[in-house]
PDB file of C-alpha atoms and ligand atoms in Angstrom:
ATOM      1  CA  MET L 367      72.608   3.182  16.221  1.00 50.00           C
ATOM      2  CA  ASP L 368      74.131   6.265  14.537  1.00 61.00           C
ATOM      3  CA  ASP L 369      76.447   8.743  16.112  1.00 77.00           C
ATOM      4  CA  ASN L 370      73.928  11.323  16.065  1.00 86.00           C
ATOM      5  CA  SER L 371      71.898   9.502  18.540  1.00 95.00           C
ATOM      6  CA  PRO L 372      72.046  11.655  21.734  1.00 98.00           C
ATOM      7  CA  LEU L 373      74.382   9.866  24.349  1.00 98.00           C
ATOM      8  CA  ALA L 374      74.209   9.358  28.278  1.00 98.00           C
ATOM      9  CA  LEU L 375      76.777   8.995  30.849  1.00 98.00           C
ATOM     10  CA  VAL L 376      75.432   7.224  33.914  1.00 98.00           C
ATOM     11  CA  THR L 377      77.629   6.370  36.991  1.00 98.00           C
ATOM     12  CA  GLY L 378      76.731   3.235  39.393  1.00 98.00           C
ATOM     13  CA  ALA L 379      75.200   1.686  36.496  1.00 98.00           C
ATOM     14  CA  SER L 380      75.983  -1.766  37.118  1.00 98.00           C
ATOM     15  CA  SER L 381      72.803  -2.516  39.469  1.00 98.00           C
ATOM     16  CA  GLY L 382      69.980  -1.178  41.093  1.00 98.00           C
ATOM     17  CA  ILE L 383      68.750   2.727  40.044  1.00 98.00           C
ATOM     18  CA  GLY L 384      71.955   3.426  37.574  1.00 98.00           C
ATOM     19  CA  PHE L 385      71.165   0.120  35.605  1.00 98.00           C
ATOM     20  CA  ALA L 386      67.360   1.129  35.633  1.00 98.00           C
ATOM     21  CA  LEU L 387      68.470   4.491  34.409  1.00 98.00           C
ATOM     22  CA  ALA L 388      70.811   2.939  31.867  1.00 98.00           C
ATOM     23  CA  GLU L 389      67.783   0.875  30.583  1.00 98.00           C
ATOM     24  CA  GLN L 390      65.619   4.139  30.409  1.00 98.00           C
ATOM     25  CA  PHE L 391      68.310   5.947  28.421  1.00 98.00           C
ATOM     26  CA  ALA L 392      68.965   3.070  26.233  1.00 98.00           C
ATOM     27  CA  GLY L 393      65.028   2.613  25.420  1.00 97.00           C
ATOM     28  CA  HIS L 394      64.964   6.220  24.508  1.00 98.00           C
ATOM     29  CA  GLY L 395      67.364   6.065  21.714  1.00 97.00           C
ATOM     30  CA  PHE L 396      70.641   7.025  23.657  1.00 98.00           C
ATOM     31  CA  ARG L 397      73.944   5.747  23.309  1.00 98.00           C
ATOM     32  CA  LEU L 398      75.489   5.267  26.647  1.00 98.00           C
ATOM     33  CA  VAL L 399      78.891   5.464  28.625  1.00 98.00           C
ATOM     34  CA  ILE L 400      78.195   3.395  31.815  1.00 98.00           C
ATOM     35  CA  ASN L 401      80.515   2.857  34.656  1.00 98.00           C
ATOM     36  CA  ALA L 402      81.030   1.072  37.608  1.00 98.00           C
ATOM     37  CA  GLU L 403      83.803  -0.047  39.836  1.00 98.00           C
ATOM     38  CA  ASP L 404      83.680  -3.997  39.817  1.00 95.00           C
ATOM     39  CA  ASP L 405      83.302  -6.459  37.097  1.00 93.00           C
ATOM     40  CA  ARG L 406      79.649  -6.816  37.375  1.00 95.00           C
ATOM     41  CA  LEU L 407      79.553  -3.320  35.056  1.00 98.00           C
ATOM     42  CA  GLU L 408      80.342  -5.802  31.891  1.00 97.00           C
ATOM     43  CA  HIS L 409      77.348  -8.228  32.876  1.00 97.00           C
ATOM     44  CA  ALA L 410      75.448  -5.058  32.586  1.00 98.00           C
ATOM     45  CA  ALA L 411      76.999  -4.127  29.483  1.00 98.00           C
ATOM     46  CA  ARG L 412      76.035  -7.120  27.926  1.00 98.00           C
ATOM     47  CA  ARG L 413      72.391  -7.080  29.091  1.00 98.00           C
ATOM     48  CA  LEU L 414      72.134  -3.439  27.516  1.00 98.00           C
ATOM     49  CA  ARG L 415      73.582  -4.702  24.447  1.00 98.00           C
ATOM     50  CA  ASP L 416      71.260  -7.582  24.173  1.00 97.00           C
ATOM     51  CA  ALA L 417      68.686  -5.358  24.280  1.00 96.00           C
ATOM     52  CA  GLY L 418      70.287  -3.510  21.137  1.00 96.00           C
ATOM     53  CA  ALA L 419      71.977  -0.534  23.188  1.00 97.00           C
ATOM     54  CA  ASP L 420      75.193   0.766  21.753  1.00 97.00           C
ATOM     55  CA  VAL L 421      77.148   0.884  25.025  1.00 98.00           C
ATOM     56  CA  ARG L 422      80.769   1.813  26.140  1.00 97.00           C
ATOM     57  CA  ALA L 423      81.912   0.410  29.461  1.00 98.00           C
ATOM     58  CA  VAL L 424      84.347   2.168  31.589  1.00 98.00           C
ATOM     59  CA  ARG L 425      85.144   0.693  34.739  1.00 98.00           C
ATOM     60  CA  ALA L 426      86.416   2.749  37.335  1.00 98.00           C
ATOM     61  CA  ASP L 427      86.664   3.444  41.035  1.00 98.00           C
ATOM     62  CA  LEU L 428      85.275   6.731  41.474  1.00 98.00           C
ATOM     63  CA  ARG L 429      86.588   7.144  44.979  1.00 98.00           C
ATOM     64  CA  GLU L 430      89.978   7.657  43.349  1.00 98.00           C
ATOM     65  CA  PRO L 431      90.979  11.000  41.553  1.00 98.00           C
ATOM     66  CA  ALA L 432      92.593   8.774  39.052  1.00 98.00           C
ATOM     67  CA  GLY L 433      89.520   7.024  38.312  1.00 98.00           C
ATOM     68  CA  VAL L 434      87.271   9.950  37.978  1.00 98.00           C
ATOM     69  CA  ASP L 435      89.960  11.320  35.308  1.00 98.00           C
ATOM     70  CA  ARG L 436      89.766   7.866  33.498  1.00 98.00           C
ATOM     71  CA  LEU L 437      85.679   8.423  33.041  1.00 98.00           C
ATOM     72  CA  VAL L 438      86.230  11.812  32.288  1.00 98.00           C
ATOM     73  CA  ALA L 439      88.950  10.879  29.426  1.00 97.00           C
ATOM     74  CA  ALA L 440      86.488   8.376  28.109  1.00 97.00           C
ATOM     75  CA  THR L 441      83.985  10.864  27.390  1.00 96.00           C
ATOM     76  CA  THR L 442      86.627  13.389  25.651  1.00 94.00           C
ATOM     77  CA  GLY L 443      85.747  14.586  22.234  1.00 93.00           C
ATOM     78  CA  LEU L 444      82.138  13.275  22.966  1.00 95.00           C
ATOM     79  CA  ASP L 445      79.166  15.384  23.326  1.00 96.00           C
ATOM     80  CA  VAL L 446      77.530  14.262  26.431  1.00 98.00           C
ATOM     81  CA  ASP L 447      73.632  14.977  26.458  1.00 98.00           C
ATOM     82  CA  VAL L 448      72.595  13.871  29.869  1.00 98.00           C
ATOM     83  CA  ALA L 449      75.168  13.173  32.403  1.00 98.00           C
ATOM     84  CA  ALA L 450      73.314  11.196  35.328  1.00 99.00           C
ATOM     85  CA  LEU L 451      75.526  10.919  38.329  1.00 98.00           C
ATOM     86  CA  ASN L 452      74.299   8.535  40.285  1.00 98.00           C
ATOM     87  CA  ALA L 453      77.196   5.954  42.075  1.00 98.00           C
ATOM     88  CA  GLY L 454      76.940   6.211  45.646  1.00 98.00           C
ATOM     89  CA  VAL L 455      76.798   3.851  48.746  1.00 98.00           C
ATOM     90  CA  GLY L 456      75.610   4.144  52.187  1.00 98.00           C
ATOM     91  CA  GLN L 457      76.856   2.863  55.794  1.00 97.00           C
ATOM     92  CA  GLY L 458      74.836   2.016  58.470  1.00 98.00           C
ATOM     93  CA  GLY L 459      75.390   1.572  62.062  1.00 98.00           C
ATOM     94  CA  ALA L 460      76.158   4.070  65.088  1.00 98.00           C
ATOM     95  CA  PHE L 461      79.142   6.407  64.343  1.00 98.00           C
ATOM     96  CA  VAL L 462      80.835   5.731  67.294  1.00 98.00           C
ATOM     97  CA  ASP L 463      80.860   2.359  65.829  1.00 97.00           C
ATOM     98  CA  THR L 464      81.433   2.087  62.193  1.00 97.00           C
ATOM     99  CA  ASP L 465      84.821   2.252  61.000  1.00 97.00           C
ATOM    100  CA  LEU L 466      86.325   5.754  59.983  1.00 98.00           C
ATOM    101  CA  ALA L 467      87.565   4.351  56.530  1.00 98.00           C
ATOM    102  CA  ASP L 468      83.797   3.063  55.719  1.00 97.00           C
ATOM    103  CA  ASP L 469      82.675   6.761  56.523  1.00 98.00           C
ATOM    104  CA  LEU L 470      85.032   8.497  54.262  1.00 98.00           C
ATOM    105  CA  SER L 471      84.315   6.050  51.545  1.00 98.00           C
ATOM    106  CA  VAL L 472      81.013   7.149  51.574  1.00 98.00           C
ATOM    107  CA  VAL L 473      82.256  10.781  51.564  1.00 98.00           C
ATOM    108  CA  ASP L 474      84.612  10.108  48.422  1.00 98.00           C
ATOM    109  CA  LEU L 475      82.450   8.494  46.486  1.00 98.00           C
ATOM    110  CA  ASN L 476      78.644  10.132  46.865  1.00 98.00           C
ATOM    111  CA  VAL L 477      80.339  13.823  47.760  1.00 98.00           C
ATOM    112  CA  VAL L 478      84.090  14.167  46.189  1.00 98.00           C
ATOM    113  CA  SER L 479      83.227  12.119  43.396  1.00 98.00           C
ATOM    114  CA  THR L 480      80.237  13.709  42.288  1.00 98.00           C
ATOM    115  CA  VAL L 481      82.113  17.685  42.723  1.00 98.00           C
ATOM    116  CA  ARG L 482      85.082  15.915  40.794  1.00 98.00           C
ATOM    117  CA  LEU L 483      82.708  15.011  37.943  1.00 98.00           C
ATOM    118  CA  ALA L 484      80.380  17.604  37.551  1.00 98.00           C
ATOM    119  CA  LYS L 485      83.036  20.344  37.295  1.00 98.00           C
ATOM    120  CA  PRO L 486      84.643  19.131  33.581  1.00 98.00           C
ATOM    121  CA  LEU L 487      81.194  17.838  32.263  1.00 98.00           C
ATOM    122  CA  LEU L 488      79.275  21.047  33.198  1.00 98.00           C
ATOM    123  CA  ARG L 489      82.273  23.284  31.890  1.00 98.00           C
ATOM    124  CA  ARG L 490      81.779  21.039  28.433  1.00 98.00           C
ATOM    125  CA  MET L 491      77.931  22.001  28.626  1.00 98.00           C
ATOM    126  CA  VAL L 492      78.194  25.265  29.032  1.00 98.00           C
ATOM    127  CA  ARG L 493      80.603  25.744  26.308  1.00 98.00           C
ATOM    128  CA  ARG L 494      78.374  23.731  24.114  1.00 98.00           C
ATOM    129  CA  GLY L 495      75.240  25.559  25.582  1.00 98.00           C
ATOM    130  CA  THR L 496      73.234  22.678  25.776  1.00 98.00           C
ATOM    131  CA  GLY L 497      73.340  19.755  28.230  1.00 98.00           C
ATOM    132  CA  ARG L 498      71.327  17.844  30.999  1.00 98.00           C
ATOM    133  CA  MET L 499      72.910  16.958  34.670  1.00 98.00           C
ATOM    134  CA  LEU L 500      71.002  14.434  36.402  1.00 98.00           C
ATOM    135  CA  PHE L 501      72.060  14.086  40.230  1.00 98.00           C
ATOM    136  CA  THR L 502      71.072  11.087  42.090  1.00 98.00           C
ATOM    137  CA  SER L 503      70.087  12.300  45.705  1.00 98.00           C
ATOM    138  CA  SER L 504      67.546  10.935  47.922  1.00 98.00           C
ATOM    139  CA  ILE L 505      64.785  11.741  50.351  1.00 97.00           C
ATOM    140  CA  ALA L 506      67.659  11.178  52.990  1.00 97.00           C
ATOM    141  CA  ALA L 507      68.824  14.476  52.293  1.00 98.00           C
ATOM    142  CA  MET L 508      65.910  16.032  53.926  1.00 97.00           C
ATOM    143  CA  MET L 509      66.308  13.786  57.273  1.00 97.00           C
ATOM    144  CA  PRO L 510      69.056  13.824  60.000  1.00 97.00           C
ATOM    145  CA  GLY L 511      70.336  10.354  59.667  1.00 97.00           C
ATOM    146  CA  ALA L 512      70.705   8.986  63.058  1.00 98.00           C
ATOM    147  CA  PHE L 513      72.230   5.721  62.597  1.00 98.00           C
ATOM    148  CA  GLN L 514      72.943   6.618  58.747  1.00 98.00           C
ATOM    149  CA  PRO L 515      74.749   9.909  59.758  1.00 98.00           C
ATOM    150  CA  VAL L 516      77.505  10.356  57.095  1.00 98.00           C
ATOM    151  CA  TYR L 517      75.040   8.873  54.192  1.00 98.00           C
ATOM    152  CA  ASN L 518      72.239  11.330  54.926  1.00 98.00           C
ATOM    153  CA  ALA L 519      74.924  14.114  55.156  1.00 98.00           C
ATOM    154  CA  SER L 520      76.550  13.181  52.114  1.00 98.00           C
ATOM    155  CA  LYS L 521      72.648  13.460  50.383  1.00 98.00           C
ATOM    156  CA  SER L 522      72.009  16.815  52.099  1.00 98.00           C
ATOM    157  CA  PHE L 523      75.556  17.692  50.205  1.00 98.00           C
ATOM    158  CA  VAL L 524      74.434  16.504  46.916  1.00 98.00           C
ATOM    159  CA  GLN L 525      70.998  18.033  47.268  1.00 98.00           C
ATOM    160  CA  SER L 526      71.977  21.370  48.106  1.00 98.00           C
ATOM    161  CA  PHE L 527      75.142  21.098  45.629  1.00 98.00           C
ATOM    162  CA  ALA L 528      72.459  20.650  42.752  1.00 98.00           C
ATOM    163  CA  GLN L 529      69.998  23.218  43.741  1.00 98.00           C
ATOM    164  CA  ALA L 530      72.632  25.990  43.864  1.00 98.00           C
ATOM    165  CA  LEU L 531      73.677  24.680  40.390  1.00 98.00           C
ATOM    166  CA  GLN L 532      70.391  25.553  39.132  1.00 98.00           C
ATOM    167  CA  GLU L 533      70.576  29.119  39.965  1.00 98.00           C
ATOM    168  CA  GLU L 534      74.199  29.490  38.535  1.00 98.00           C
ATOM    169  CA  LEU L 535      73.330  27.857  35.291  1.00 98.00           C
ATOM    170  CA  LYS L 536      69.756  28.761  34.630  1.00 97.00           C
ATOM    171  CA  ASP L 537      70.779  31.257  31.766  1.00 96.00           C
ATOM    172  CA  THR L 538      73.357  28.656  29.789  1.00 98.00           C
ATOM    173  CA  GLY L 539      71.269  26.005  28.401  1.00 98.00           C
ATOM    174  CA  VAL L 540      72.318  23.698  30.568  1.00 98.00           C
ATOM    175  CA  THR L 541      69.860  22.014  33.229  1.00 98.00           C
ATOM    176  CA  VAL L 542      70.171  20.548  36.363  1.00 98.00           C
ATOM    177  CA  THR L 543      67.967  18.074  37.643  1.00 98.00           C
ATOM    178  CA  SER L 544      68.096  15.891  41.033  1.00 98.00           C
ATOM    179  CA  PHE L 545      65.775  13.319  42.150  1.00 98.00           C
ATOM    180  CA  LEU L 546      65.204  11.894  45.502  1.00 98.00           C
ATOM    181  CA  PRO L 547      64.250   8.412  45.378  1.00 98.00           C
ATOM    182  CA  GLY L 548      62.964   6.659  48.801  1.00 97.00           C
ATOM    183  CA  PRO L 549      63.899   3.192  49.841  1.00 97.00           C
ATOM    184  CA  THR L 550      64.455   1.318  46.892  1.00 98.00           C
ATOM    185  CA  GLU L 551      65.068  -2.458  46.293  1.00 97.00           C
ATOM    186  CA  THR L 552      68.680  -2.590  45.234  1.00 97.00           C
ATOM    187  CA  ASP L 553      71.874  -4.250  46.555  1.00 96.00           C
ATOM    188  CA  PHE L 554      72.166  -0.527  48.974  1.00 98.00           C
ATOM    189  CA  PHE L 555      70.883  -1.789  52.296  1.00 97.00           C
ATOM    190  CA  ARG L 556      72.858  -5.105  52.150  1.00 96.00           C
ATOM    191  CA  ARG L 557      75.885  -3.395  50.934  1.00 96.00           C
ATOM    192  CA  ALA L 558      75.605  -0.731  53.546  1.00 97.00           C
ATOM    193  CA  GLY L 559      75.062  -3.302  56.486  1.00 97.00           C
ATOM    194  CA  MET L 560      71.856  -2.556  56.912  1.00 97.00           C
ATOM    195  CA  ALA L 561      69.870  -6.009  56.480  1.00 95.00           C
ATOM    196  CA  ASP L 562      69.127  -5.880  60.151  1.00 96.00           C
ATOM    197  CA  THR L 563      66.989  -2.546  60.365  1.00 97.00           C
ATOM    198  CA  LYS L 564      63.852  -1.952  59.744  1.00 97.00           C
ATOM    199  CA  ILE L 565      64.398   0.505  56.476  1.00 96.00           C
ATOM    200  CA  GLY L 566      66.572  -2.597  55.115  1.00 96.00           C
ATOM    201  CA  SER L 567      64.059  -5.244  55.747  1.00 96.00           C
ATOM    202  CA  GLN L 568      60.643  -3.457  54.616  1.00 95.00           C
ATOM    203  CA  ASP L 569      59.309  -3.615  51.117  1.00 95.00           C
ATOM    204  CA  LYS L 570      60.516  -0.946  48.872  1.00 97.00           C
ATOM    205  CA  ASP L 571      60.176   0.687  45.742  1.00 97.00           C
ATOM    206  CA  ASP L 572      60.776  -0.745  42.171  1.00 98.00           C
ATOM    207  CA  PRO L 573      64.005   0.728  40.572  1.00 98.00           C
ATOM    208  CA  ALA L 574      62.672   0.709  37.241  1.00 98.00           C
ATOM    209  CA  ARG L 575      59.441   2.880  38.242  1.00 98.00           C
ATOM    210  CA  VAL L 576      62.178   5.439  40.126  1.00 98.00           C
ATOM    211  CA  ALA L 577      64.220   5.746  36.967  1.00 98.00           C
ATOM    212  CA  GLU L 578      61.225   6.094  34.786  1.00 98.00           C
ATOM    213  CA  GLN L 579      60.181   9.124  36.820  1.00 98.00           C
ATOM    214  CA  ALA L 580      63.798  10.453  37.112  1.00 98.00           C
ATOM    215  CA  PHE L 581      64.155  10.139  33.124  1.00 98.00           C
ATOM    216  CA  GLU L 582      60.820  11.878  32.643  1.00 98.00           C
ATOM    217  CA  ALA L 583      62.161  14.752  35.096  1.00 98.00           C
ATOM    218  CA  VAL L 584      65.846  15.067  33.610  1.00 98.00           C
ATOM    219  CA  MET L 585      64.519  15.294  29.855  1.00 98.00           C
ATOM    220  CA  LYS L 586      61.863  17.693  30.900  1.00 98.00           C
ATOM    221  CA  GLY L 587      64.314  19.837  32.784  1.00 97.00           C
ATOM    222  CA  ARG L 588      62.678  19.755  36.014  1.00 98.00           C
ATOM    223  CA  ARG L 589      64.722  21.003  39.300  1.00 98.00           C
ATOM    224  CA  LYS L 590      63.706  18.390  41.844  1.00 97.00           C
ATOM    225  CA  ALA L 591      61.553  15.205  41.662  1.00 97.00           C
ATOM    226  CA  VAL L 592      60.525  12.963  44.779  1.00 97.00           C
ATOM    227  CA  THR L 593      60.661   9.364  42.918  1.00 96.00           C
ATOM    228  CA  GLY L 594      58.806   6.002  43.287  1.00 95.00           C
ATOM    229  CA  SER L 595      55.664   4.975  45.133  1.00 95.00           C
ATOM    230  CA  LEU L 596      52.927   7.227  46.667  1.00 95.00           C
ATOM    231  CA  LYS L 597      54.241   6.240  50.153  1.00 95.00           C
ATOM    232  CA  THR L 598      57.804   7.668  49.021  1.00 95.00           C
ATOM    233  CA  LYS L 599      56.019  10.998  47.732  1.00 96.00           C
ATOM    234  CA  ALA L 600      54.016  11.283  51.265  1.00 95.00           C
ATOM    235  CA  GLN L 601      57.369  10.972  53.183  1.00 93.00           C
ATOM    236  CA  GLY L 602      58.675  13.719  50.888  1.00 95.00           C
ATOM    237  CA  ALA L 603      56.114  15.427  51.627  1.00 95.00           C
ATOM    238  CA  ALA L 604      55.837  14.927  55.133  1.00 95.00           C
ATOM    239  CA  ASP L 605      59.766  15.423  55.247  1.00 94.00           C
ATOM    240  CA  ARG L 606      59.274  19.380  54.083  1.00 93.00           C
ATOM    241  CA  VAL L 607      57.281  20.171  57.178  1.00 96.00           C
ATOM    242  CA  LEU L 608      58.356  17.976  59.938  1.00 97.00           C
ATOM    243  CA  PRO L 609      61.153  19.437  62.088  1.00 97.00           C
ATOM    244  CA  ASP L 610      64.699  17.837  62.402  1.00 96.00           C
ATOM    245  CA  GLY L 611      64.447  16.647  66.019  1.00 97.00           C
ATOM    246  CA  ALA L 612      61.172  14.515  65.182  1.00 97.00           C
ATOM    247  CA  LYS L 613      63.098  13.314  61.799  1.00 96.00           C
ATOM    248  CA  ALA L 614      66.050  12.161  63.611  1.00 97.00           C
ATOM    249  CA  VAL L 615      63.792  10.403  65.909  1.00 97.00           C
ATOM    250  CA  LEU L 616      61.855   8.890  63.099  1.00 96.00           C
ATOM    251  CA  HIS L 617      65.320   8.078  61.041  1.00 97.00           C
ATOM    252  CA  ARG L 618      66.595   5.920  64.462  1.00 97.00           C
ATOM    253  CA  ARG L 619      63.359   4.065  64.268  1.00 97.00           C
ATOM    254  CA  MET L 620      64.035   3.096  60.727  1.00 96.00           C
ATOM    255  CA  ALA L 621      67.634   2.427  60.748  1.00 97.00           C
ATOM    256  CA  GLU L 622      68.993   1.411  64.190  1.00 97.00           C
ATOM    257  CA  PRO L 623      70.290  -2.054  64.113  1.00 97.00           C
ATOM    258  CA  GLY L 624      68.032  -4.665  65.297  1.00 96.00           C
ATOM    259  CA  THR L 625      64.877  -2.858  64.017  1.00 96.00           C
ATOM    260  CA  ALA L 626      64.035  -5.343  61.170  1.00 94.00           C
ATOM    261  CA  GLN L 627      60.590  -6.694  61.309  1.00 72.00           C
ATOM    262  CA  GLY L 628      61.211 -10.120  63.111  1.00 59.00           C
ATOM    263  CA  GLY L 629      64.289  -8.287  64.894  1.00 50.00           C
ATOM    264  CA  ASP L 630      64.320  -7.205  68.698  1.00 44.00           C
ATOM    265  CA  GLY L 631      60.331  -5.987  68.589  1.00 39.00           C
ATOM    266  CA  ARG L 632      61.415  -2.180  68.665  1.00 41.00           C
ATOM    267  CA  PRO L 633      58.746  -0.128  67.171  1.00 36.00           C
TER     268      PRO L 633
HETATM  269  N1  NAP I 509      68.148   2.226  46.994  1.00 62.00           N
HETATM  270  C1  NAP I 509      67.775   2.969  47.796  1.00 62.00           C
HETATM  271  O1  NAP I 509      67.119   3.308  48.760  1.00 62.00           O
HETATM  272  C2  NAP I 509      68.248   4.485  47.608  1.00 62.00           C
HETATM  273  C3  NAP I 509      67.416   5.593  47.780  1.00 62.00           C
HETATM  274  C4  NAP I 509      67.653   7.068  47.736  1.00 62.00           C
HETATM  275  C5  NAP I 509      68.942   6.837  47.092  1.00 62.00           C
HETATM  276  N2  NAP I 509      69.602   5.997  46.328  1.00 62.00           N
HETATM  277  C6  NAP I 509      70.821   6.120  45.766  1.00 62.00           C
HETATM  278  O2  NAP I 509      70.671   5.760  44.356  1.00 62.00           O
HETATM  279  C7  NAP I 509      72.047   5.722  44.150  1.00 62.00           C
HETATM  280  C8  NAP I 509      72.213   4.435  43.466  1.00 62.00           C
HETATM  281  O3  NAP I 509      72.012   3.280  44.567  1.00 62.00           O
HETATM  282  P1  NAP I 509      71.304   1.723  44.399  1.00 62.00           P
HETATM  283  O4  NAP I 509      70.174   1.982  45.585  1.00 62.00           O
HETATM  284  O5  NAP I 509      71.094   1.458  42.819  1.00 62.00           O
HETATM  285  O6  NAP I 509      72.391   0.950  44.920  1.00 62.00           O
HETATM  286  P2  NAP I 509      73.271  -0.431  43.948  1.00 62.00           P
HETATM  287  O7  NAP I 509      72.452  -1.010  43.430  1.00 62.00           O
HETATM  288  O8  NAP I 509      74.119  -0.862  45.211  1.00 62.00           O
HETATM  289  O9  NAP I 509      73.961   0.636  43.057  1.00 62.00           O
HETATM  290  C9  NAP I 509      75.075   1.400  43.440  1.00 62.00           C
HETATM  291  C10 NAP I 509      76.106   1.756  41.922  1.00 62.00           C
HETATM  292  O10 NAP I 509      77.190   2.400  42.410  1.00 62.00           O
HETATM  293  C11 NAP I 509      78.142   1.346  41.998  1.00 62.00           C
HETATM  294  N3  NAP I 509      79.438   2.007  42.786  1.00 62.00           N
HETATM  295  C12 NAP I 509      79.688   1.561  43.827  1.00 62.00           C
HETATM  296  N4  NAP I 509      81.093   2.114  44.297  1.00 62.00           N
HETATM  297  C13 NAP I 509      81.404   2.594  43.414  1.00 62.00           C
HETATM  298  C14 NAP I 509      82.642   3.380  43.193  1.00 62.00           C
HETATM  299  N5  NAP I 509      83.703   3.134  44.100  1.00 62.00           N
HETATM  300  N6  NAP I 509      82.764   3.581  41.882  1.00 62.00           N
HETATM  301  C15 NAP I 509      82.314   3.827  40.754  1.00 62.00           C
HETATM  302  N7  NAP I 509      80.899   3.152  40.897  1.00 62.00           N
HETATM  303  C16 NAP I 509      80.530   2.374  42.220  1.00 62.00           C
HETATM  304  C17 NAP I 509      77.701   0.450  42.060  1.00 62.00           C
HETATM  305  O11 NAP I 509      78.949  -0.202  41.215  1.00 62.00           O
HETATM  306  P3  NAP I 509      79.850  -1.850  42.158  1.00 62.00           P
HETATM  307  O12 NAP I 509      79.319  -2.756  41.597  1.00 62.00           O
HETATM  308  O13 NAP I 509      81.296  -1.215  40.868  1.00 62.00           O
HETATM  309  O14 NAP I 509      80.355  -1.673  43.243  1.00 62.00           O
HETATM  310  C18 NAP I 509      76.681   0.206  41.479  1.00 62.00           C
HETATM  311  O15 NAP I 509      76.434   0.234  40.383  1.00 62.00           O
HETATM  312  C19 NAP I 509      73.079   5.704  45.169  1.00 62.00           C
HETATM  313  O16 NAP I 509      73.619   7.053  44.923  1.00 62.00           O
HETATM  314  C20 NAP I 509      72.536   5.934  46.206  1.00 62.00           C
HETATM  315  O17 NAP I 509      72.642   6.655  47.351  1.00 62.00           O
HETATM  316  C21 NAP I 509      69.306   4.841  46.579  1.00 62.00           C
END
């Protein structure tokens, strides 16, 4: 692969949707800078290289300002054509029961690191007059997340942030796309401690399909895409019209501990 190939940066690329996004970019001829926090990143980089991709792996904990700085520094002097700010974690459970440190960790990664990274990357893109920014939002952004409140609020932030930037940057040559997956088969729910919930235990969307649709959306410069199965798209459409109170009740039924199929029998 030569240096004239386009370059994509993907955060949270060691697994799940981020890895599938990296595969999409690689499959379409992009060089890659990929990031995650732990050593699974090297394994992901090897898999992508084995498939022929030109990959640079940058391990950095994006919850830490120094981790964001390290990742930004790793792209200094490179023209990032697409930046996919995807790293994110959840935290299930009643707000009064969860550890404050875990709640704040969700904010630090999903919200603070997104802002920290977007600033220098977008400044460079605007200076060049070209670039594409892709934010991993969620259909959770549209629902008050009873029993996952900080996570849903963090995705509402990402969604609002992306839409505001779309307006600010519309005449700059830089496009901003947010995509909204529904429940997707990744490590997300296990890591969020939600294996005993209905949403954590039900059938979910294929991350490869989600990433394919997200890739298409960002390359077409679309502003927003609900990605995944028809069921997810239907849920996204319903979320646009349902009252917030009703959505909070529905979310409780999916996310309250003990709602797993075969759990305590709650609906
Ligand atoms: N799965 C779903 O149902 C779903 C639905 C809607 C939106 N999303 C969003 O999709 C994105 C990807 O999640 P996923 O479902 O693919 O889950 P996942 O498989 O758990 O992937 C999360 C990725 O984020 C990375 N990450 C976690 N903490 C990090 C940190 N401190 N610094 C840097 N990277 C870190 C992980 O790498 P490490 O191994 O280094 O921790 C991993 O690569 C998230 O933003 C999530 O909110 C997921």
